[in-house]
Amino acid sequence: MELRPYQQECLDSIKDHFRVSTEPVVISISTGGGKTIIFSTLIKSIFEKVNTYRILLVAHRKQLLTQAEDKLVKVSPNLWNRIGIYSAGLNRRDTNKEITIAGVQSIYKKMFNFKKPIDLIIVDEAHNIGADQDTMYQELFNDARTANKNVRILGVTATPYRMKGGSIYGEGQMFKKCVFKIGIDELIEQGYLCSVTSKHGKASSDFSNVKLTGGDFNAKEVDLILNDRLLVEKTVKEIMELAKSREKILIFCCSIDHAELVMFELENYSRCAITHSKLSKHTREFEENEFTNGDTRFMVNIGVLTEGWDCPAVDCI
């Protein structure tokens, strides 16, 4: 697989840093820029030169784990038998492979279960690493350093900051610097992302008195405003008009009640899938597959289809 010029530049920056330093660093690539392709190619290049290396790829969602495994095998098919997964949610606990893809909740107390110490840790969606010293990630890093003082740590994210605390790299942070960064505007200018057309809804509400909680609008107060049948009816009519030429429409709601109300109104026009945390695993998988791979045009969700979810066919949000 041939990398795009900025992807190759990013890969070179990572290699240049780790040749001379063990300081943890981060790369920032906007959504759609191919973060998984970059670190998969990094792993491929390592095993083209060194067979004894041990790599741990860590994420906090199982969707990210299976996505990473798929991309890694696509980038380097000959590595398929060297990849293990350690995840309670996926019912797999491999520790004897050169490459381990793991859920942080499952692996953070198990670093000494590996027969050989880890040489490189890659953290997908690294902005989820908390600033405190007693997090699961920090315990994992400390144990990895105990086993191998020269372990390298690479963070990968589209958003290198936290809602509370600001940047995840720099003075006083675990990641000392960002060795490569490219944003949405640059990727649009270079032709790798499509430009965005935004429209303001006519059926709107007054949010001026909504309080901020943790840097974001208070969820309960937002729900009180948006979970209104008349407002939802008007909004859905606008969606049907504005999205009539679109094939896959993804809708974010503020609560389960709100999502179910939106779905109820949408199904007056078209089949609408729904996914949220209260649905069973089987139902969620069925609904998401109906949208991603089926004929269903609309998908309603509440903060589920975000990190680690790929659906290139989406052309309206």
Tab-separated table of C-alpha atoms in Angstrom, residues 7-317:
chain	number	residue	atom	x	y	z
A	7	GLN	CA	1.397	9.921	5.780
A	8	GLN	CA	4.964	9.143	4.706
A	9	GLU	CA	6.162	12.390	6.288
A	10	CYS	CA	4.415	11.414	9.526
A	11	LEU	CA	5.950	7.930	9.476
A	12	ASP	CA	9.429	9.393	8.904
A	13	SER	CA	8.933	11.806	11.818
A	14	ILE	CA	8.047	8.946	14.181
A	15	LYS	CA	11.074	6.912	13.125
A	16	ASP	CA	13.428	9.894	13.348
A	17	HIS	CA	12.299	10.589	16.910
A	18	PHE	CA	12.533	7.041	18.232
A	19	ARG	CA	15.970	6.490	16.690
A	20	VAL	CA	17.414	8.988	19.150
A	21	SER	CA	14.926	9.163	22.032
A	22	THR	CA	12.639	7.073	24.240
A	23	GLU	CA	10.484	10.076	25.185
A	24	PRO	CA	6.746	9.407	24.577
A	25	VAL	CA	5.361	11.429	21.672
A	26	VAL	CA	2.059	11.878	19.901
A	27	ILE	CA	0.927	12.317	16.293
A	28	SER	CA	-2.246	14.241	15.430
A	29	ILE	CA	-4.061	13.289	12.217
A	30	SER	CA	-7.606	14.517	11.596
A	31	THR	CA	-10.430	12.001	11.228
A	32	GLY	CA	-10.304	10.492	7.757
A	33	GLY	CA	-6.566	11.065	7.454
A	34	GLY	CA	-5.628	7.411	7.924
A	35	LYS	CA	-4.176	7.134	11.424
A	36	THR	CA	-4.593	3.352	11.456
A	37	ILE	CA	-2.841	3.043	8.092
A	38	ILE	CA	0.119	5.040	9.413
A	39	PHE	CA	0.745	2.969	12.536
A	40	SER	CA	0.031	-0.267	10.628
A	41	THR	CA	2.732	0.704	8.139
A	42	LEU	CA	5.053	1.544	11.040
A	43	ILE	CA	4.528	-1.959	12.441
A	44	LYS	CA	5.068	-3.506	9.017
A	45	SER	CA	8.353	-1.614	8.546
A	46	ILE	CA	9.613	-2.745	11.960
A	47	PHE	CA	9.038	-6.426	11.215
A	48	GLU	CA	10.708	-6.103	7.819
A	49	LYS	CA	13.923	-5.468	9.769
A	50	VAL	CA	13.514	-7.011	13.245
A	51	ASN	CA	11.761	-10.296	14.018
A	52	THR	CA	12.146	-10.195	17.798
A	53	TYR	CA	10.325	-6.904	18.423
A	54	ARG	CA	7.264	-6.839	20.702
A	55	ILE	CA	4.499	-4.332	20.011
A	56	LEU	CA	1.409	-3.553	22.087
A	57	LEU	CA	-1.410	-1.615	20.461
A	58	VAL	CA	-3.833	-0.319	23.099
A	59	ALA	CA	-7.288	1.206	22.759
A	60	HIS	CA	-10.350	1.682	24.960
A	61	ARG	CA	-13.049	0.336	22.622
A	62	LYS	CA	-13.289	-3.111	21.075
A	63	GLN	CA	-14.333	-1.564	17.739
A	64	LEU	CA	-10.895	0.044	17.631
A	65	LEU	CA	-9.243	-3.323	18.291
A	66	THR	CA	-10.959	-5.200	15.474
A	67	GLN	CA	-10.497	-2.232	13.128
A	68	ALA	CA	-6.758	-2.154	13.883
A	69	GLU	CA	-6.438	-5.893	13.285
A	70	ASP	CA	-8.245	-5.634	9.929
A	71	LYS	CA	-6.125	-2.702	8.727
A	72	LEU	CA	-2.870	-4.287	9.894
A	73	VAL	CA	-3.596	-7.482	7.965
A	74	LYS	CA	-4.534	-5.445	4.879
A	75	VAL	CA	-1.318	-3.431	5.048
A	76	SER	CA	0.858	-6.473	5.759
A	77	PRO	CA	-0.935	-9.795	5.047
A	78	ASN	CA	2.102	-11.864	6.056
A	79	LEU	CA	1.744	-10.652	9.669
A	80	TRP	CA	-1.646	-12.324	10.217
A	81	ASN	CA	-0.189	-15.167	12.301
A	82	ARG	CA	1.878	-12.799	14.458
A	83	ILE	CA	-1.099	-10.789	15.720
A	84	GLY	CA	-2.863	-11.570	18.995
A	85	ILE	CA	-5.778	-9.879	20.740
A	86	TYR	CA	-6.173	-9.416	24.487
A	87	SER	CA	-9.712	-8.324	25.257
A	88	ALA	CA	-12.302	-9.649	27.688
A	89	GLY	CA	-15.063	-8.206	25.497
A	90	LEU	CA	-13.823	-10.200	22.503
A	91	ASN	CA	-13.118	-13.288	24.654
A	92	ARG	CA	-9.473	-13.466	23.526
A	93	ARG	CA	-6.380	-13.352	25.748
A	94	ASP	CA	-3.309	-13.843	23.559
A	95	THR	CA	0.087	-13.085	25.130
A	96	ASN	CA	2.415	-15.152	22.969
A	97	LYS	CA	2.346	-13.104	19.758
A	98	GLU	CA	4.835	-10.453	18.617
A	99	ILE	CA	1.972	-7.978	18.087
A	100	THR	CA	-0.774	-7.708	20.704
A	101	ILE	CA	-3.869	-5.584	20.163
A	102	ALA	CA	-5.469	-5.006	23.547
A	103	GLY	CA	-8.247	-3.233	25.380
A	104	VAL	CA	-6.751	-1.099	28.122
A	105	GLN	CA	-9.326	-2.309	30.661
A	106	SER	CA	-8.259	-5.917	30.051
A	107	ILE	CA	-4.485	-5.511	29.756
A	108	TYR	CA	-3.411	-2.816	32.207
A	109	LYS	CA	-2.717	-5.226	35.089
A	110	LYS	CA	-1.325	-7.972	32.863
A	111	MET	CA	1.939	-6.524	31.537
A	112	PHE	CA	4.015	-9.125	33.379
A	113	ASN	CA	2.066	-11.960	31.733
A	114	PHE	CA	4.049	-11.468	28.539
A	115	LYS	CA	7.019	-13.824	28.118
A	116	LYS	CA	9.042	-10.991	26.572
A	117	PRO	CA	8.854	-7.276	27.481
A	118	ILE	CA	7.130	-4.808	25.173
A	119	ASP	CA	9.355	-2.631	22.953
A	120	LEU	CA	6.729	-0.282	21.531
A	121	ILE	CA	3.312	0.770	22.853
A	122	ILE	CA	0.929	2.487	20.438
A	123	VAL	CA	-2.120	4.129	22.041
A	124	ASP	CA	-5.029	4.705	19.675
A	125	GLU	CA	-7.264	7.700	20.537
A	126	ALA	CA	-4.587	8.857	22.976
A	127	HIS	CA	-6.625	11.863	24.151
A	128	ASN	CA	-8.473	9.390	26.397
A	129	ILE	CA	-5.404	9.059	28.627
A	130	GLY	CA	-6.242	10.941	31.813
A	131	ALA	CA	-3.923	13.512	33.336
A	132	ASP	CA	-3.842	11.732	36.728
A	133	GLN	CA	-0.979	9.432	37.662
A	134	ASP	CA	-3.189	6.554	38.836
A	135	THR	CA	-5.074	5.769	35.617
A	136	MET	CA	-5.144	2.388	33.875
A	137	TYR	CA	-2.894	3.757	31.126
A	138	GLN	CA	-0.331	5.073	33.598
A	139	GLU	CA	-0.203	1.739	35.429
A	140	LEU	CA	0.301	-0.012	32.094
A	141	PHE	CA	3.136	2.364	31.125
A	142	ASN	CA	4.850	2.034	34.514
A	143	ASP	CA	4.793	-1.768	34.363
A	144	ALA	CA	6.008	-1.737	30.754
A	145	ARG	CA	8.938	0.503	31.775
A	146	THR	CA	9.752	-1.801	34.696
A	147	ALA	CA	10.039	-4.685	32.252
A	148	ASN	CA	11.885	-2.616	29.626
A	149	LYS	CA	13.275	0.811	30.508
A	150	ASN	CA	13.696	1.605	26.784
A	151	VAL	CA	10.093	0.983	25.778
A	152	ARG	CA	8.807	3.531	23.264
A	153	ILE	CA	5.307	5.010	23.623
A	154	LEU	CA	3.432	6.570	20.691
A	155	GLY	CA	0.065	8.284	21.041
A	156	VAL	CA	-2.255	8.588	18.045
A	157	THR	CA	-5.238	10.952	17.948
A	158	ALA	CA	-7.234	13.407	15.873
A	159	THR	CA	-7.752	15.669	18.889
A	160	PRO	CA	-4.596	16.071	21.038
A	161	TYR	CA	-6.353	17.784	23.933
A	162	ARG	CA	-8.789	17.093	26.765
A	163	MET	CA	-12.013	18.959	27.528
A	164	LYS	CA	-10.462	19.608	30.936
A	165	GLY	CA	-6.751	20.324	31.004
A	166	GLY	CA	-5.988	21.337	27.430
A	167	SER	CA	-3.154	19.816	25.394
A	168	ILE	CA	-2.083	16.205	26.040
A	169	TYR	CA	1.531	16.965	25.127
A	170	GLY	CA	4.165	19.433	26.300
A	171	GLU	CA	5.716	20.429	29.607
A	172	GLY	CA	4.283	18.434	32.496
A	173	GLN	CA	2.429	16.019	30.197
A	174	MET	CA	3.211	12.345	29.589
A	175	PHE	CA	3.689	12.962	25.865
A	176	LYS	CA	6.578	15.374	25.526
A	177	LYS	CA	5.795	16.674	22.050
A	178	CYS	CA	3.784	16.198	18.883
A	179	VAL	CA	6.085	15.003	16.098
A	180	PHE	CA	3.528	15.402	13.311
A	181	LYS	CA	0.211	17.212	12.930
A	182	ILE	CA	-2.213	17.729	10.061
A	183	GLY	CA	-5.718	19.165	10.334
A	184	ILE	CA	-9.013	19.042	8.484
A	185	ASP	CA	-8.382	22.230	6.493
A	186	GLU	CA	-5.075	20.928	5.147
A	187	LEU	CA	-6.571	17.571	4.192
A	188	ILE	CA	-9.436	19.312	2.375
A	189	GLU	CA	-6.989	21.611	0.563
A	190	GLN	CA	-4.894	18.614	-0.515
A	191	GLY	CA	-7.996	16.820	-1.823
A	192	TYR	CA	-8.054	13.956	0.687
A	193	LEU	CA	-11.243	15.064	2.475
A	194	CYS	CA	-14.345	16.558	0.879
A	195	SER	CA	-15.333	20.073	1.830
A	196	VAL	CA	-18.227	20.464	4.246
A	197	THR	CA	-21.503	22.211	3.460
A	198	SER	CA	-23.282	23.278	6.640
A	199	LYS	CA	-26.845	24.511	7.008
A	200	HIS	CA	-28.557	26.032	10.028
A	201	GLY	CA	-31.818	24.390	11.002
A	202	LYS	CA	-34.910	26.549	10.783
A	203	ALA	CA	-36.534	24.593	13.615
A	204	SER	CA	-34.210	25.715	16.402
A	205	SER	CA	-34.370	26.422	20.121
A	206	ASP	CA	-32.896	28.832	22.642
A	207	PHE	CA	-29.789	27.393	24.350
A	208	SER	CA	-28.615	30.686	25.867
A	209	ASN	CA	-29.486	29.674	29.437
A	210	VAL	CA	-28.073	26.126	29.291
A	211	LYS	CA	-25.282	25.627	31.834
A	212	LEU	CA	-21.859	24.175	31.012
A	213	THR	CA	-20.815	20.968	32.777
A	214	GLY	CA	-17.282	19.652	32.275
A	215	GLY	CA	-16.737	21.985	29.343
A	216	ASP	CA	-19.876	20.908	27.479
A	217	PHE	CA	-23.584	21.741	27.579
A	218	ASN	CA	-25.439	20.145	30.494
A	219	ALA	CA	-26.992	16.986	29.008
A	220	LYS	CA	-30.182	17.037	31.089
A	221	GLU	CA	-30.918	20.657	30.239
A	222	VAL	CA	-30.293	20.024	26.531
A	223	ASP	CA	-32.601	17.015	26.643
A	224	LEU	CA	-35.391	19.118	28.166
A	225	ILE	CA	-35.140	21.509	25.217
A	226	LEU	CA	-34.689	19.064	22.329
A	227	ASN	CA	-36.923	16.196	23.435
A	228	ASP	CA	-40.030	17.980	22.215
A	229	ARG	CA	-42.375	16.273	19.734
A	230	LEU	CA	-43.278	19.400	17.748
A	231	LEU	CA	-39.626	20.427	17.443
A	232	VAL	CA	-38.659	16.891	16.364
A	233	GLU	CA	-41.462	16.810	13.754
A	234	LYS	CA	-40.248	20.070	12.221
A	235	THR	CA	-36.615	18.959	12.351
A	236	VAL	CA	-37.326	15.624	10.659
A	237	LYS	CA	-39.226	17.394	7.864
A	238	GLU	CA	-36.177	19.601	7.305
A	239	ILE	CA	-33.878	16.567	7.304
A	240	MET	CA	-36.016	14.839	4.660
A	241	GLU	CA	-35.899	17.941	2.459
A	242	LEU	CA	-32.195	18.778	2.882
A	243	ALA	CA	-31.007	15.157	2.662
A	244	LYS	CA	-33.206	13.984	-0.196
A	245	SER	CA	-30.193	13.499	-2.486
A	246	ARG	CA	-28.057	11.810	0.195
A	247	GLU	CA	-27.549	8.069	0.601
A	248	LYS	CA	-26.446	7.585	4.225
A	249	ILE	CA	-27.643	10.037	6.876
A	250	LEU	CA	-26.184	9.823	10.391
A	251	ILE	CA	-28.106	11.584	13.172
A	252	PHE	CA	-26.789	12.357	16.679
A	253	CYS	CA	-29.289	12.796	19.489
A	254	CYS	CA	-28.915	13.950	23.085
A	255	SER	CA	-30.627	11.072	24.930
A	256	ILE	CA	-32.219	7.679	24.352
A	257	ASP	CA	-35.717	9.173	24.647
A	258	HIS	CA	-34.791	11.847	22.116
A	259	ALA	CA	-33.306	9.269	19.734
A	260	GLU	CA	-36.391	7.063	19.897
A	261	LEU	CA	-38.633	10.053	19.218
A	262	VAL	CA	-36.516	11.065	16.204
A	263	MET	CA	-36.548	7.471	14.913
A	264	PHE	CA	-40.354	7.280	15.346
A	265	GLU	CA	-40.813	10.444	13.253
A	266	LEU	CA	-38.292	9.375	10.599
A	267	GLU	CA	-39.985	6.034	10.112
A	268	ASN	CA	-43.003	7.907	8.783
A	269	TYR	CA	-40.793	8.438	5.728
A	270	SER	CA	-38.164	5.710	5.657
A	271	ARG	CA	-36.611	2.807	7.591
A	272	CYS	CA	-34.375	4.174	10.360
A	273	ALA	CA	-31.800	2.194	12.355
A	274	ILE	CA	-30.921	3.067	15.945
A	275	THR	CA	-28.041	2.268	18.275
A	276	HIS	CA	-27.416	3.215	21.891
A	277	SER	CA	-25.961	1.835	25.111
A	278	LYS	CA	-29.201	0.252	26.406
A	279	LEU	CA	-29.637	-2.077	23.406
A	280	SER	CA	-28.315	-5.647	23.522
A	281	LYS	CA	-25.039	-6.420	21.765
A	282	HIS	CA	-26.869	-8.479	19.150
A	283	THR	CA	-29.419	-5.729	18.433
A	284	ARG	CA	-26.737	-3.055	18.151
A	285	GLU	CA	-24.692	-5.146	15.750
A	286	PHE	CA	-27.777	-5.872	13.646
A	287	GLU	CA	-28.866	-2.214	13.510
A	288	GLU	CA	-25.364	-0.928	12.705
A	289	ASN	CA	-24.916	-3.544	9.974
A	290	GLU	CA	-28.292	-2.650	8.438
A	291	PHE	CA	-27.066	0.926	8.077
A	292	THR	CA	-23.422	0.296	7.153
A	293	ASN	CA	-23.960	-2.568	4.716
A	294	GLY	CA	-27.694	-2.554	3.984
A	295	ASP	CA	-30.274	-0.322	2.326
A	296	THR	CA	-31.189	1.634	5.484
A	297	ARG	CA	-30.565	5.343	4.821
A	298	PHE	CA	-30.926	6.765	8.342
A	299	MET	CA	-29.095	5.947	11.565
A	300	VAL	CA	-29.882	7.544	14.922
A	301	ASN	CA	-27.342	7.274	17.765
A	302	ILE	CA	-26.277	8.888	21.027
A	303	GLY	CA	-22.487	9.301	21.001
A	304	VAL	CA	-21.918	5.672	19.899
A	305	LEU	CA	-20.799	5.967	16.290
A	306	THR	CA	-17.732	8.093	16.955
A	307	GLU	CA	-14.245	6.727	17.669
A	308	GLY	CA	-13.366	3.563	15.818
A	309	TRP	CA	-16.423	3.522	13.570
A	310	ASP	CA	-15.827	3.467	9.830
A	311	CYS	CA	-18.576	4.073	7.269
A	312	PRO	CA	-17.213	5.901	4.211
A	313	ALA	CA	-20.692	5.929	2.629
A	314	VAL	CA	-21.988	8.519	5.125
A	315	ASP	CA	-22.600	11.722	3.162
A	316	CYS	CA	-24.816	13.637	5.573
A	317	ILE	CA	-24.694	14.233	9.337
